[in-house]
Short mmCIF file of C-alpha atoms in Angstrom, two decimals:
data_model
loop_
_atom_site.label_atom_id
_atom_site.label_comp_id
_atom_site.label_asym_id
_atom_site.label_seq_id
_atom_site.Cartn_x
_atom_site.Cartn_y
_atom_site.Cartn_z
CA MET A 1 1.83 -2.40 -23.53
CA ALA A 2 1.17 -4.15 -20.74
CA THR A 3 -0.24 -3.11 -17.54
CA PRO A 4 1.78 -1.29 -14.99
CA PRO A 5 2.65 -3.18 -11.85
CA THR A 6 0.93 -3.30 -8.57
CA ARG A 7 2.37 -1.57 -5.56
CA GLN A 8 2.74 -5.17 -4.10
CA ASP A 9 4.25 -6.37 -7.38
CA ILE A 10 6.87 -3.77 -7.82
CA TYR A 11 8.33 -3.82 -3.77
CA THR A 12 8.43 -7.62 -4.61
CA ARG A 13 9.92 -7.52 -8.29
CA VAL A 14 12.65 -5.06 -7.33
CA THR A 15 13.68 -7.19 -3.86
CA ASN A 16 13.81 -10.35 -5.71
CA GLN A 17 16.27 -8.07 -8.46
CA ILE A 18 18.29 -7.08 -5.92
CA ALA A 19 18.30 -10.46 -3.94
CA ARG A 20 18.72 -12.31 -7.28
CA GLN A 21 22.77 -10.58 -7.74
CA LEU A 22 23.45 -10.82 -4.25
CA GLU A 23 23.48 -14.35 -3.99
CA GLN A 24 25.66 -14.20 -7.06
CA GLY A 25 27.97 -12.11 -4.69
CA VAL A 26 27.43 -9.03 -6.69
CA ARG A 27 26.68 -5.43 -4.88
CA PRO A 28 24.10 -4.14 -7.64
CA TRP A 29 24.85 -0.88 -5.61
CA SER A 30 28.48 -0.68 -7.23
CA LYS A 31 28.73 1.64 -9.79
CA PRO A 32 28.73 0.15 -12.90
CA TRP A 33 30.43 2.63 -15.04
CA SER A 34 33.71 5.70 -14.75
CA VAL A 35 32.88 8.12 -17.37
CA GLU A 36 32.74 11.41 -18.14
CA HIS A 37 30.25 13.27 -20.70
CA THR A 38 30.55 16.49 -22.65
CA ALA A 39 27.48 17.41 -20.73
CA GLY A 40 29.87 17.57 -17.48
CA ARG A 41 30.46 14.81 -14.96
CA ILE A 42 28.36 11.95 -14.64
CA THR A 43 28.00 10.33 -10.91
CA ARG A 44 24.49 8.83 -10.65
CA PRO A 45 21.80 7.56 -13.97
CA LEU A 46 20.38 10.42 -15.32
CA ARG A 47 17.43 11.42 -16.46
CA HIS A 48 16.90 12.79 -20.15
CA ASN A 49 16.91 16.38 -18.74
CA ALA A 50 20.12 14.99 -17.05
CA ILE A 51 18.41 15.36 -13.77
CA PRO A 52 20.39 12.80 -11.27
CA TYR A 53 17.93 10.21 -10.09
CA ARG A 54 17.77 9.30 -6.52
CA GLY A 55 17.17 6.76 -3.63
CA VAL A 56 16.28 3.23 -4.56
CA ASN A 57 16.14 4.19 -8.77
CA VAL A 58 20.31 4.69 -8.56
CA LEU A 59 20.36 0.60 -7.11
CA LEU A 60 17.86 -0.87 -9.84
CA LEU A 61 19.61 1.21 -13.21
CA TRP A 62 22.87 0.79 -11.31
CA SER A 63 22.09 -3.26 -11.83
CA GLU A 64 20.33 -2.90 -14.92
CA ALA A 65 23.65 -1.30 -16.36
CA LEU A 66 25.72 -4.08 -14.58
CA ALA A 67 23.56 -7.00 -15.92
CA LYS A 68 22.80 -5.33 -19.40
CA GLY A 69 26.33 -3.61 -19.98
CA TYR A 70 25.43 -0.17 -20.67
CA ALA A 71 28.15 1.91 -20.64
CA ALA A 72 25.83 5.36 -20.88
CA PRO A 73 24.65 6.03 -17.72
CA LEU A 74 21.50 7.82 -19.21
CA TRP A 75 17.45 6.92 -19.35
CA MET A 76 14.33 7.78 -20.62
CA THR A 77 10.94 6.73 -21.22
CA TYR A 78 9.49 5.63 -25.09
CA LYS A 79 7.68 8.50 -25.40
CA GLN A 80 10.10 11.02 -24.69
CA SER A 81 12.67 9.64 -26.80
CA GLN A 82 9.92 9.96 -29.66
CA GLU A 83 8.97 13.29 -28.79
CA MET A 84 12.61 13.55 -29.90
CA GLY A 85 12.51 12.32 -32.98
CA ALA A 86 14.25 9.18 -32.03
CA GLN A 87 13.14 5.38 -31.84
CA VAL A 88 13.73 2.41 -29.29
CA ARG A 89 15.18 -0.43 -31.31
CA LYS A 90 12.81 -3.33 -31.70
CA GLY A 91 13.42 -6.51 -29.59
CA GLU A 92 14.39 -3.85 -26.42
CA HIS A 93 13.65 -4.39 -23.22
CA GLY A 94 13.20 -1.72 -20.69
CA SER A 95 13.98 -1.22 -17.27
CA LEU A 96 12.02 -0.11 -14.16
CA VAL A 97 12.04 2.87 -12.14
CA VAL A 98 9.32 4.09 -9.34
CA TYR A 99 7.58 7.16 -8.34
CA ALA A 100 6.70 7.27 -4.84
CA ASP A 101 4.27 9.78 -3.52
CA ARG A 102 1.57 10.77 -1.55
CA ILE A 103 -2.48 11.58 -2.12
CA THR A 104 -4.77 13.78 0.20
CA LYS A 105 -8.34 12.14 0.40
CA THR A 106 -10.80 14.25 2.76
CA GLU A 107 -12.63 11.56 4.57
CA THR A 108 -15.60 11.52 7.81
CA ASP A 109 -14.60 10.57 11.31
CA SER A 110 -16.82 9.25 13.73
CA ASP A 111 -17.76 12.34 15.49
CA GLY A 112 -18.94 13.31 11.29
CA GLN A 113 -15.71 15.99 10.61
CA ASP A 114 -14.13 16.02 7.64
CA VAL A 115 -10.36 15.07 7.82
CA GLU A 116 -7.47 14.67 5.62
CA ARG A 117 -5.42 11.44 5.56
CA GLU A 118 -2.12 11.22 3.49
CA ILE A 119 -2.28 7.92 1.50
CA PRO A 120 1.05 6.92 0.50
CA PHE A 121 1.83 5.46 -2.93
CA MET A 122 4.49 3.94 -5.55
CA LYS A 123 3.50 3.52 -9.25
CA GLY A 124 6.34 1.80 -11.14
CA TYR A 125 7.04 2.81 -14.95
CA THR A 126 9.88 1.70 -17.37
CA VAL A 127 12.74 3.61 -18.82
CA PHE A 128 15.19 2.60 -21.52
CA ASN A 129 18.42 2.91 -21.85
CA VAL A 130 20.00 5.55 -24.58
CA GLU A 131 22.29 2.74 -25.72
CA GLN A 132 18.89 0.86 -26.89
CA ILE A 133 17.47 4.09 -28.50
CA GLU A 134 17.94 5.43 -32.23
CA GLY A 135 18.35 8.57 -33.81
CA LEU A 136 18.69 10.93 -30.75
CA PRO A 137 20.39 14.10 -30.77
CA ALA A 138 24.26 13.82 -30.69
CA HIS A 139 25.05 14.51 -27.67
CA TYR A 140 23.37 11.56 -25.81
CA TYR A 141 25.95 9.68 -27.58
CA ALA A 142 28.52 11.56 -25.99
CA GLN A 143 32.15 10.17 -25.85
CA PRO A 144 33.61 10.28 -22.53
CA VAL A 145 36.07 13.45 -21.97
CA THR A 146 39.32 13.50 -20.29
CA LEU A 147 38.68 12.51 -15.86
CA LEU A 148 39.94 14.64 -13.38
CA PRO A 149 43.02 13.98 -11.79
CA LEU A 150 42.73 11.33 -9.33
CA SER A 151 44.65 13.09 -6.77
CA ASP A 152 41.95 16.32 -7.33
CA ARG A 153 39.37 13.73 -6.32
CA LEU A 154 41.29 12.51 -3.59
CA ALA A 155 41.24 15.84 -2.32
CA GLN A 156 37.88 16.95 -2.97
CA ALA A 157 36.99 13.83 -0.65
CA ASP A 158 39.55 14.88 1.82
CA GLN A 159 37.57 18.23 2.43
CA PHE A 160 34.36 16.71 1.97
CA VAL A 161 34.68 14.46 5.15
CA SER A 162 36.42 17.31 7.12
CA THR A 163 33.66 19.68 6.23
CA THR A 164 30.68 17.91 8.05
CA GLY A 165 33.03 18.11 11.41
CA ALA A 166 32.57 14.30 12.38
CA THR A 167 35.80 13.56 14.91
CA VAL A 168 37.54 11.08 13.13
CA HIS A 169 40.25 9.11 14.88
CA LEU A 170 43.05 7.05 12.50
CA GLY A 171 44.61 3.99 14.15
CA GLY A 172 44.42 0.55 15.32
CA ASN A 173 43.09 -2.04 12.63
CA GLN A 174 39.15 -1.32 12.48
CA ALA A 175 36.76 0.89 11.09
CA TYR A 176 33.50 1.80 13.06
CA TYR A 177 31.61 4.54 14.18
CA SER A 178 31.43 4.56 18.20
CA PRO A 179 27.62 6.18 18.82
CA VAL A 180 29.08 6.12 22.76
CA GLY A 181 31.83 8.51 21.88
CA ASP A 182 30.22 10.05 19.01
CA HIS A 183 33.27 9.28 16.84
CA ILE A 184 34.56 7.12 13.67
CA GLN A 185 37.40 5.19 14.14
CA LEU A 186 39.86 4.32 10.52
CA PRO A 187 43.34 2.74 10.62
CA PRO A 188 46.06 4.64 9.27
CA PHE A 189 45.50 5.53 5.74
CA GLU A 190 48.88 3.88 4.85
CA ALA A 191 47.26 0.10 6.07
CA PHE A 192 44.33 0.54 3.63
CA LYS A 193 44.76 -1.02 -0.12
CA ASP A 194 44.12 2.57 -2.18
CA LYS A 195 43.26 5.33 -1.62
CA ASP A 196 39.55 4.94 -2.41
CA SER A 197 38.97 2.04 -0.40
CA PHE A 198 40.16 4.64 2.77
CA TYR A 199 37.77 7.29 1.50
CA ALA A 200 34.85 4.55 0.53
CA THR A 201 35.36 3.39 4.48
CA ALA A 202 35.69 6.76 5.33
CA LEU A 203 31.89 7.30 4.27
CA HIS A 204 30.69 4.14 5.11
CA GLU A 205 31.48 4.94 8.47
CA LEU A 206 30.27 8.91 7.91
CA THR A 207 27.33 7.58 6.94
CA HIS A 208 27.10 5.46 10.34
CA TRP A 209 27.19 8.74 12.09
CA THR A 210 24.69 10.41 10.39
CA ARG A 211 22.63 7.74 12.75
CA HIS A 212 22.90 9.81 15.84
CA GLU A 213 20.35 11.02 17.64
CA THR A 214 21.62 14.62 17.26
CA ARG A 215 21.20 14.38 13.26
CA LEU A 216 18.84 11.73 11.39
CA ASP A 217 18.17 9.73 14.57
CA ARG A 218 17.91 6.20 12.38
CA ASP A 219 17.58 3.26 14.84
CA PHE A 220 16.87 -0.03 13.78
CA GLY A 221 16.21 -1.63 17.42
CA ARG A 222 19.58 -3.19 17.12
CA GLN A 223 21.17 -5.12 19.97
CA ARG A 224 23.48 -7.55 18.84
CA PHE A 225 26.46 -8.02 16.15
CA GLY A 226 24.12 -10.02 13.44
CA ASP A 227 20.73 -9.00 14.42
CA ALA A 228 18.22 -7.78 11.71
CA GLY A 229 18.24 -4.10 13.11
CA TYR A 230 22.37 -4.39 12.26
CA ALA A 231 22.03 -5.96 8.87
CA ARG A 232 19.72 -2.76 8.06
CA GLU A 233 21.73 -0.51 9.22
CA GLU A 234 25.09 -2.08 7.84
CA LEU A 235 23.08 -2.05 4.68
CA VAL A 236 22.46 1.49 4.86
CA ALA A 237 26.03 2.62 5.70
CA GLU A 238 26.52 -0.02 2.56
CA LEU A 239 23.94 2.39 0.13
CA GLY A 240 25.12 5.93 1.73
CA SER A 241 28.80 5.08 0.72
CA ALA A 242 27.35 4.07 -2.66
CA PHE A 243 25.90 6.96 -3.22
CA LEU A 244 28.59 9.32 -1.90
CA CYS A 245 30.74 7.76 -3.94
CA ALA A 246 29.69 8.08 -6.83
CA ASP A 247 29.05 11.94 -6.15
CA LEU A 248 32.91 12.25 -5.24
CA GLY A 249 34.32 10.34 -8.39
CA ILE A 250 35.57 7.49 -5.98
CA THR A 251 35.80 3.73 -7.28
CA PRO A 252 36.42 1.45 -4.86
CA GLU A 253 37.06 -2.77 -4.39
CA ILE A 254 34.89 -4.54 -2.67
CA ARG A 255 36.44 -4.71 1.06
CA GLU A 256 36.85 -8.35 2.25
CA ASP A 257 33.72 -8.50 4.51
CA HIS A 258 31.10 -7.73 2.25
CA ALA A 259 31.04 -11.61 1.82
CA ASP A 260 29.51 -12.02 5.59
CA TYR A 261 27.79 -8.77 5.19
CA ILE A 262 25.41 -10.45 1.98
CA GLY A 263 24.30 -13.03 4.51
CA HIS A 264 22.70 -10.75 6.61
CA TRP A 265 21.34 -8.35 3.72
CA LEU A 266 19.83 -11.49 1.99
CA ASN A 267 17.65 -13.02 5.22
CA VAL A 268 16.71 -8.96 5.98
CA LEU A 269 15.20 -8.81 2.25
CA ALA A 270 13.70 -12.40 2.26
CA GLU A 271 11.75 -11.54 5.76
CA ASP A 272 10.82 -7.77 4.25
CA ASN A 273 10.00 -6.91 0.69
CA ARG A 274 10.50 -3.50 1.26
CA ALA A 275 13.48 -3.12 2.77
CA ILE A 276 15.43 -2.07 0.37
CA PHE A 277 13.63 0.43 -0.79
CA GLN A 278 13.79 1.74 3.53
CA ALA A 279 17.20 1.00 3.34
CA ALA A 280 17.71 3.24 0.19
CA ALA A 281 15.61 6.09 1.61
CA HIS A 282 17.54 6.01 4.55
CA ALA A 283 20.90 6.31 2.48
CA GLN A 284 19.80 9.12 0.51
CA ARG A 285 18.99 10.88 3.29
CA ALA A 286 22.08 10.76 5.39
CA ALA A 287 23.73 11.83 1.48
CA ASP A 288 21.40 14.82 1.64
CA PHE A 289 22.16 15.35 5.35
CA LEU A 290 26.06 15.24 4.60
CA GLN A 291 26.02 17.16 1.62
CA GLY A 292 23.96 19.79 2.94
CA LEU A 293 26.87 20.33 5.32
CA GLN A 294 28.73 21.47 2.30
CA PRO A 295 29.53 24.97 1.50
CA THR A 296 27.48 24.78 -1.47
CA ALA A 297 24.71 21.67 -0.86
CA PRO A 298 23.48 20.31 -4.16
CA SER A 299 20.05 21.17 -5.74
CA GLY A 300 17.12 18.86 -5.44
CA SER A 301 14.49 17.80 -3.11
CA PRO A 302 15.10 14.76 -0.73
CA SER A 303 11.79 13.20 -2.00
CA GLU A 304 12.37 12.93 -5.66
CA GLN A 305 13.50 9.61 -6.88
#
């Protein structure tokens, strides 16, 4: 078996993978499937035990599914497939996911005292889509079941936005979040191409809303339109919207202004191979924060990937 990639290799590999797709005009955080499953509604990539992936791993596995044409959003390691009496087909290549954590190390300071220091680390490991594996229990290959009515999904999105308590003004022809007024401005509903696009835009601006100092206090040092801080915040909002759209069953079309943003994002990725990890982590925290404002918050630790 190949030697696991080093920490630096992981940052570089992931950044290069995302950058290659952006250069082709493809957003790798677009959910590549729109299916149901007999085990329940599937939104994000799932582990073998039905626990959703989080953060940058959502992007990695959406990207892999998009590139390789997988319809199933279920993944597992080679060992996990063997434990179920199944086998990865010969010639199949796995996909990279990452695991981030911290270890505590005791060191002696200049005064001769023992002090504990937390050291972050990241490991990469390989998973396979269930479509690459033969002999799994039947429910892993289950066919899609009937989708919830679109009207129900959008009503759920309305309730989600309303429950956050964010102030939303409708009117004009621009969508933005105003930190000075602490409000979201959206064009009227009928100005959008379709309903999904309206809610995707609302969720994008709602992710921006979480950066306020009274909420997540997120600041990348942005000073003007198009600078690195601006691009980083827009990337967080883009990923946050993608995560929330998946959770709410929304599949919007690509907005016309996304082509303008791609160049900014590529510049950020070229300058910092950790930027996509940081953006995904901030987006996950924003999604968790907004989910936490709902009547029933989802289970799962914010630190999970």
